[in-house]
Amino acid sequence: MINFIQRFINKVLNNIFKRKKHIKLGIYGPPNAGKTTLANRICQDWLGEEMGSTSHIAHETREIQIKEQISIKSGEKELTFNLVDTPGIATKIDYEDFMKAGMKEADAKSRAKDATKGVIDAIKWLDDMDAVVVVLDATKNPYSQVNITIIGNLQARDIPVLVVANKTDLARASIKKVQAAFPQYDVIGISAKKGKNVEKFYEALFVLVG
Ligand SMILES: Nc1nc2c(ncn2[C@@H]2O[C@H](COP(=O)(O)OP(=O)(O)OP(=O)(O)O)[C@@H](O)[C@H]2O)c(=O)[nH]1
Ligand SMILES: [Mg+2]
C-alpha cells in the first residue's frame, strides 16, 4: 500500500516537473516582421533543422507551427521550451495585395482566406503562452494598430514579453524608435536573417523564461 502511495506521489511530482519543462514560447508580431526567420535561426542553432518557410510576401505562415523541446544553453544554465511560430496578425487582409505581389487571383483569394483563419488562431493561442517574443520590423513605424493591439493583449494577460526589433542589418532600422514605443519592455535589436546579435537575444530569453 505504502509502495503504491509512493509511486502515485512520484508520478504526480514527475508530471509537475514535466509540465514545467513544456514551457510554451510564442513568437508573435505583424506579417513579414521576420518571425519565421527567427524561429528558423533558433531551430538551426539548437536542433540543426528549419521550422517553416519564409517569404517576402506577407502571410506566409497561415497555421500555428510548433517545435517541441528545444534546449538552449548559456554557461551552466539550460532552458527547454516548445517554440510556437504564429501567423502574422493583421487588421486588414486584402487578396489584391497578393495579386500585386504576383499571385494568381484564385491563389491570392485562398491565401487571404487562410491568412484570416491564421490571425484568429494566433489570437486564440495567446492564452496558452507562458512567454512571448514579439518580433517587429525595425524599419517600420512601431506605433501601428496591430503592434499596439498585440502588446496590449499580452500586457492584459500578464504574459512576460520580450520585444525584438528585427532587420537591424538594414540602414533605416531604428531600435530606438521601437524602444520608445514600448518603454515598459526590454527591446533587443537583431538581424534574424544575418544572425546579428542573436547571442544577446538568447541571453534575454533566459531572463524572460528562466
Ligand atoms: N533584411 C532582413 N530581412 C529579413 C530579416 N528577417 C526576415 N527578413 C525577410 O523578411 C521577409 C519576411 O520574413 P518571414 O520570416 O517570412 O516573416 P514572418 O514574420 O514569419 O511573416 P508571416 O509568416 O507572413 O507573418 C522575408 O523576405 C525574410 O527574408 C532580417 O533580419 N533582415
Ligand atoms: Mg512566418
mmCIF file of C-alpha atoms and ligand atoms in Angstrom:
data_model
loop_
_atom_site.group_PDB
_atom_site.id
_atom_site.type_symbol
_atom_site.label_atom_id
_atom_site.label_comp_id
_atom_site.label_asym_id
_atom_site.label_seq_id
_atom_site.Cartn_x
_atom_site.Cartn_y
_atom_site.Cartn_z
ATOM 1 C CA MET A 1 0.000 0.000 0.000
ATOM 2 C CA ILE A 2 2.792 2.418 1.000
ATOM 3 C CA ASN A 3 4.601 1.473 -2.200
ATOM 4 C CA PHE A 4 1.500 2.296 -4.172
ATOM 5 C CA ILE A 5 1.143 5.698 -2.491
ATOM 6 C CA GLN A 6 4.859 6.363 -3.042
ATOM 7 C CA ARG A 7 4.525 5.546 -6.739
ATOM 8 C CA PHE A 8 1.452 7.720 -7.012
ATOM 9 C CA ILE A 9 3.249 10.678 -5.385
ATOM 10 C CA ASN A 10 6.283 10.180 -7.637
ATOM 11 C CA LYS A 11 4.044 10.134 -10.667
ATOM 12 C CA VAL A 12 2.323 13.387 -9.670
ATOM 13 C CA LEU A 13 5.658 15.082 -8.934
ATOM 14 C CA ASN A 14 7.086 13.872 -12.253
ATOM 15 C CA ASN A 15 4.089 15.260 -14.063
ATOM 16 C CA ILE A 16 4.512 18.648 -12.396
ATOM 17 C CA PHE A 17 8.165 18.758 -13.459
ATOM 18 C CA LYS A 18 7.333 17.562 -16.943
ATOM 19 C CA ARG A 19 4.711 20.247 -17.274
ATOM 20 C CA LYS A 20 7.263 22.824 -16.183
ATOM 21 C CA LYS A 21 9.541 21.620 -18.979
ATOM 22 C CA HIS A 22 6.791 22.187 -21.522
ATOM 23 C CA ILE A 23 7.017 25.949 -21.405
ATOM 24 C CA LYS A 24 5.343 27.421 -24.484
ATOM 25 C CA LEU A 25 7.303 30.276 -26.011
ATOM 26 C CA GLY A 26 5.248 32.080 -28.646
ATOM 27 C CA ILE A 27 6.564 34.195 -31.486
ATOM 28 C CA TYR A 28 4.056 36.914 -32.321
ATOM 29 C CA GLY A 29 4.028 40.002 -34.477
ATOM 30 C CA PRO A 30 2.727 41.606 -37.650
ATOM 31 C CA PRO A 31 3.119 39.828 -41.022
ATOM 32 C CA ASN A 32 6.545 39.916 -42.652
ATOM 33 C CA ALA A 33 8.403 41.033 -39.497
ATOM 34 C CA GLY A 34 10.707 38.001 -39.612
ATOM 35 C CA LYS A 35 9.049 35.684 -37.051
ATOM 36 C CA THR A 36 9.687 32.502 -39.006
ATOM 37 C CA THR A 37 13.197 33.655 -39.952
ATOM 38 C CA LEU A 38 13.914 33.990 -36.214
ATOM 39 C CA ALA A 39 12.208 30.650 -35.442
ATOM 40 C CA ASN A 40 14.362 29.024 -38.130
ATOM 41 C CA ARG A 41 17.505 30.546 -36.651
ATOM 42 C CA ILE A 42 16.632 29.240 -33.162
ATOM 43 C CA CYS A 43 15.874 25.776 -34.590
ATOM 44 C CA GLN A 44 19.037 25.762 -36.722
ATOM 45 C CA ASP A 45 21.196 26.863 -33.793
ATOM 46 C CA TRP A 46 19.849 24.324 -31.300
ATOM 47 C CA LEU A 47 18.294 21.480 -33.322
ATOM 48 C CA GLY A 48 20.066 21.749 -36.664
ATOM 49 C CA GLU A 49 16.804 21.955 -38.602
ATOM 50 C CA GLU A 50 14.370 24.509 -40.078
ATOM 51 C CA MET A 51 10.932 25.327 -38.691
ATOM 52 C CA GLY A 52 8.980 26.794 -41.604
ATOM 53 C CA SER A 53 9.017 28.609 -44.918
ATOM 54 C CA THR A 54 9.605 32.364 -45.192
ATOM 55 C CA SER A 55 8.658 34.798 -47.940
ATOM 56 C CA HIS A 56 8.771 38.462 -48.865
ATOM 57 C CA ILE A 57 5.005 38.134 -49.470
ATOM 58 C CA ALA A 58 3.072 38.666 -46.222
ATOM 59 C CA HIS A 59 1.093 35.874 -44.519
ATOM 60 C CA GLU A 60 3.492 33.111 -45.477
ATOM 61 C CA THR A 61 2.731 31.415 -42.139
ATOM 62 C CA ARG A 62 -1.000 30.743 -42.001
ATOM 63 C CA GLU A 63 -1.076 27.956 -39.417
ATOM 64 C CA ILE A 64 0.426 27.666 -35.946
ATOM 65 C CA GLN A 65 3.733 25.762 -36.083
ATOM 66 C CA ILE A 66 5.218 24.047 -33.031
ATOM 67 C CA LYS A 67 8.731 22.697 -32.425
ATOM 68 C CA GLU A 68 8.836 20.740 -29.227
ATOM 69 C CA GLN A 69 11.565 20.531 -26.617
ATOM 70 C CA ILE A 70 14.170 22.994 -27.794
ATOM 71 C CA SER A 71 17.002 23.224 -25.248
ATOM 72 C CA ILE A 72 19.238 26.243 -25.309
ATOM 73 C CA LYS A 73 22.356 26.642 -23.166
ATOM 74 C CA SER A 74 24.218 29.587 -21.716
ATOM 75 C CA GLY A 75 27.164 28.626 -19.486
ATOM 76 C CA GLU A 76 25.803 26.272 -16.812
ATOM 77 C CA LYS A 77 22.195 27.225 -17.471
ATOM 78 C CA GLU A 78 19.815 25.313 -19.710
ATOM 79 C CA LEU A 79 16.368 26.345 -20.858
ATOM 80 C CA THR A 80 13.857 24.000 -22.518
ATOM 81 C CA PHE A 81 10.694 25.152 -24.263
ATOM 82 C CA ASN A 82 8.226 24.413 -27.026
ATOM 83 C CA LEU A 83 8.564 27.060 -29.699
ATOM 84 C CA VAL A 84 5.325 28.274 -31.294
ATOM 85 C CA ASP A 85 5.584 30.257 -34.542
ATOM 86 C CA THR A 86 2.330 32.068 -35.274
ATOM 87 C CA PRO A 87 0.696 33.629 -38.347
ATOM 88 C CA GLY A 88 1.285 37.367 -38.626
ATOM 89 C CA ILE A 89 -1.524 39.379 -37.045
ATOM 90 C CA ALA A 90 -3.218 41.945 -39.305
ATOM 91 C CA THR A 91 -6.345 44.089 -39.130
ATOM 92 C CA LYS A 92 -6.863 44.034 -42.888
ATOM 93 C CA ILE A 93 -6.183 41.211 -45.340
ATOM 94 C CA ASP A 94 -6.784 42.040 -48.995
ATOM 95 C CA TYR A 95 -6.290 39.375 -51.680
ATOM 96 C CA GLU A 96 -5.486 42.136 -54.175
ATOM 97 C CA ASP A 97 -2.267 42.827 -52.282
ATOM 98 C CA PHE A 98 -1.183 39.243 -53.030
ATOM 99 C CA MET A 99 -2.092 39.726 -56.710
ATOM 100 C CA LYS A 100 0.046 42.863 -56.769
ATOM 101 C CA ALA A 101 2.877 40.684 -55.436
ATOM 102 C CA GLY A 102 2.421 38.434 -58.498
ATOM 103 C CA MET A 103 -0.036 35.759 -57.364
ATOM 104 C CA LYS A 104 -2.925 34.456 -59.495
ATOM 105 C CA GLU A 105 -6.415 35.527 -58.372
ATOM 106 C CA ALA A 106 -7.501 32.082 -57.118
ATOM 107 C CA ASP A 107 -4.278 31.591 -55.158
ATOM 108 C CA ALA A 108 -4.475 35.120 -53.774
ATOM 109 C CA LYS A 109 -8.071 34.569 -52.597
ATOM 110 C CA SER A 110 -7.222 31.266 -50.966
ATOM 111 C CA ARG A 111 -4.147 32.815 -49.265
ATOM 112 C CA ALA A 112 -6.326 35.657 -47.921
ATOM 113 C CA LYS A 113 -8.905 33.188 -46.568
ATOM 114 C CA ASP A 114 -6.287 31.046 -44.828
ATOM 115 C CA ALA A 115 -4.473 34.141 -43.550
ATOM 116 C CA THR A 116 -7.696 35.346 -41.898
ATOM 117 C CA LYS A 117 -8.135 31.973 -40.160
ATOM 118 C CA GLY A 118 -4.486 32.184 -39.144
ATOM 119 C CA VAL A 119 -4.950 35.537 -37.434
ATOM 120 C CA ILE A 120 -7.881 34.163 -35.413
ATOM 121 C CA ASP A 121 -5.846 31.091 -34.411
ATOM 122 C CA ALA A 122 -2.858 33.190 -33.384
ATOM 123 C CA ILE A 123 -5.070 35.262 -31.083
ATOM 124 C CA LYS A 124 -6.804 32.157 -29.664
ATOM 125 C CA TRP A 125 -3.437 30.642 -28.810
ATOM 126 C CA LEU A 126 -2.311 33.706 -26.833
ATOM 127 C CA ASP A 127 -3.875 32.322 -23.646
ATOM 128 C CA ASP A 128 -1.701 29.188 -23.890
ATOM 129 C CA MET A 129 1.602 31.034 -23.958
ATOM 130 C CA ASP A 130 3.945 31.147 -20.969
ATOM 131 C CA ALA A 131 6.100 33.852 -22.556
ATOM 132 C CA VAL A 132 6.092 35.684 -25.876
ATOM 133 C CA VAL A 133 8.701 37.154 -28.186
ATOM 134 C CA VAL A 134 7.118 39.973 -30.186
ATOM 135 C CA VAL A 135 9.010 40.405 -33.453
ATOM 136 C CA LEU A 136 8.731 43.810 -35.103
ATOM 137 C CA ASP A 137 10.282 45.088 -38.318
ATOM 138 C CA ALA A 138 12.534 47.887 -37.024
ATOM 139 C CA THR A 139 12.409 49.674 -40.393
ATOM 140 C CA LYS A 140 8.670 50.310 -39.916
ATOM 141 C CA ASN A 141 6.685 52.698 -37.713
ATOM 142 C CA PRO A 142 6.273 50.809 -34.413
ATOM 143 C CA TYR A 143 3.086 52.706 -33.432
ATOM 144 C CA SER A 144 0.799 50.608 -35.627
ATOM 145 C CA GLN A 145 -2.643 49.460 -34.566
ATOM 146 C CA VAL A 146 -1.551 45.824 -34.829
ATOM 147 C CA ASN A 147 1.565 46.253 -32.681
ATOM 148 C CA ILE A 148 -0.340 48.133 -30.004
ATOM 149 C CA THR A 149 -3.129 45.525 -30.020
ATOM 150 C CA ILE A 150 -0.693 42.607 -29.699
ATOM 151 C CA ILE A 151 1.307 44.212 -26.891
ATOM 152 C CA GLY A 152 -1.855 45.427 -25.122
ATOM 153 C CA ASN A 153 -3.331 41.910 -25.180
ATOM 154 C CA LEU A 154 -0.143 40.410 -23.748
ATOM 155 C CA GLN A 155 0.051 43.069 -21.059
ATOM 156 C CA ALA A 156 -3.583 42.481 -20.054
ATOM 157 C CA ARG A 157 -2.835 38.760 -19.671
ATOM 158 C CA ASP A 158 0.370 39.362 -17.670
ATOM 159 C CA ILE A 159 2.361 37.264 -20.107
ATOM 160 C CA PRO A 160 6.113 38.017 -19.992
ATOM 161 C CA VAL A 161 7.166 39.779 -23.204
ATOM 162 C CA LEU A 162 10.454 40.358 -24.980
ATOM 163 C CA VAL A 163 10.332 42.747 -27.923
ATOM 164 C CA VAL A 164 12.662 42.046 -30.824
ATOM 165 C CA ALA A 165 13.456 44.902 -33.220
ATOM 166 C CA ASN A 166 14.361 42.846 -36.286
ATOM 167 C CA LYS A 167 16.128 43.670 -39.570
ATOM 168 C CA THR A 168 18.884 45.792 -37.968
ATOM 169 C CA ASP A 169 21.078 44.915 -40.965
ATOM 170 C CA LEU A 170 19.002 47.454 -42.928
ATOM 171 C CA ALA A 171 20.189 51.078 -42.688
ATOM 172 C CA ARG A 172 16.746 52.505 -41.942
ATOM 173 C CA ALA A 173 16.137 50.233 -38.956
ATOM 174 C CA SER A 174 15.709 52.069 -35.648
ATOM 175 C CA ILE A 175 15.880 50.141 -32.369
ATOM 176 C CA LYS A 176 15.430 53.449 -30.534
ATOM 177 C CA LYS A 177 12.014 54.077 -32.089
ATOM 178 C CA VAL A 178 10.827 50.601 -31.094
ATOM 179 C CA GLN A 179 12.124 51.078 -27.542
ATOM 180 C CA ALA A 180 10.419 54.485 -27.338
ATOM 181 C CA ALA A 181 7.092 52.964 -28.436
ATOM 182 C CA PHE A 182 7.224 50.143 -25.846
ATOM 183 C CA PRO A 183 9.261 51.517 -22.918
ATOM 184 C CA GLN A 184 7.765 49.013 -20.460
ATOM 185 C CA TYR A 185 9.550 46.098 -22.184
ATOM 186 C CA ASP A 186 13.110 45.052 -22.946
ATOM 187 C CA VAL A 187 13.886 45.573 -26.623
ATOM 188 C CA ILE A 188 16.657 43.621 -28.346
ATOM 189 C CA GLY A 189 17.818 44.658 -31.808
ATOM 190 C CA ILE A 190 18.748 41.726 -34.041
ATOM 191 C CA SER A 191 19.009 40.621 -37.609
ATOM 192 C CA ALA A 192 17.362 37.214 -37.685
ATOM 193 C CA LYS A 193 18.443 36.841 -41.314
ATOM 194 C CA LYS A 194 22.113 37.708 -40.805
ATOM 195 C CA GLY A 195 22.414 36.341 -37.271
ATOM 196 C CA LYS A 196 23.359 39.731 -35.838
ATOM 197 C CA ASN A 197 23.144 40.000 -32.009
ATOM 198 C CA VAL A 198 21.394 36.631 -31.584
ATOM 199 C CA GLU A 199 23.669 35.778 -28.638
ATOM 200 C CA LYS A 200 22.160 38.742 -26.773
ATOM 201 C CA PHE A 201 18.729 37.527 -27.806
ATOM 202 C CA TYR A 202 19.387 34.108 -26.233
ATOM 203 C CA GLU A 203 20.622 35.774 -23.039
ATOM 204 C CA ALA A 204 17.410 37.815 -22.938
ATOM 205 C CA LEU A 205 15.376 34.593 -23.339
ATOM 206 C CA PHE A 206 16.937 33.240 -20.143
ATOM 207 C CA VAL A 207 15.839 36.384 -18.328
ATOM 208 C CA LEU A 208 12.348 36.161 -19.879
ATOM 209 C CA VAL A 209 11.626 32.485 -19.226
ATOM 210 C CA GLY A 210 14.333 31.284 -16.824
HETATM 211 N N1 LIG B 1 16.936 42.348 -44.271
HETATM 212 C C1 LIG B 1 16.331 41.473 -43.482
HETATM 213 N N2 LIG B 1 15.301 40.773 -43.924
HETATM 214 C C2 LIG B 1 14.714 39.886 -43.069
HETATM 215 C C3 LIG B 1 15.168 39.685 -41.746
HETATM 216 N N3 LIG B 1 14.376 38.749 -41.171
HETATM 217 C C4 LIG B 1 13.473 38.388 -42.089
HETATM 218 N N4 LIG B 1 13.671 39.055 -43.248
HETATM 219 C C5 LIG B 1 12.911 38.938 -44.505
HETATM 220 O O1 LIG B 1 11.595 39.407 -44.281
HETATM 221 C C6 LIG B 1 10.649 38.624 -45.036
HETATM 222 C C7 LIG B 1 9.616 38.036 -44.111
HETATM 223 O O2 LIG B 1 10.220 37.079 -43.268
HETATM 224 P P1 LIG B 1 9.385 35.937 -42.537
HETATM 225 O O3 LIG B 1 10.309 35.258 -41.581
HETATM 226 O O4 LIG B 1 8.657 35.114 -43.536
HETATM 227 O O5 LIG B 1 8.349 36.860 -41.749
HETATM 228 P P2 LIG B 1 7.128 36.418 -40.819
HETATM 229 O O6 LIG B 1 7.055 37.396 -39.708
HETATM 230 O O7 LIG B 1 7.245 34.975 -40.434
HETATM 231 O O8 LIG B 1 5.902 36.648 -41.791
HETATM 232 P P3 LIG B 1 4.428 35.939 -41.832
HETATM 233 O O9 LIG B 1 4.625 34.469 -41.731
HETATM 234 O O10 LIG B 1 3.887 36.371 -43.121
HETATM 235 O O11 LIG B 1 3.668 36.512 -40.680
HETATM 236 C C8 LIG B 1 11.482 37.575 -45.768
HETATM 237 O O12 LIG B 1 11.734 38.044 -47.073
HETATM 238 C C9 LIG B 1 12.754 37.487 -44.944
HETATM 239 O O13 LIG B 1 13.885 37.068 -45.674
HETATM 240 C C10 LIG B 1 16.301 40.445 -41.304
HETATM 241 O O14 LIG B 1 16.785 40.339 -40.185
HETATM 242 N N5 LIG B 1 16.826 41.319 -42.219
HETATM 243 MG MG MG B 2 6.055 33.394 -40.752
#
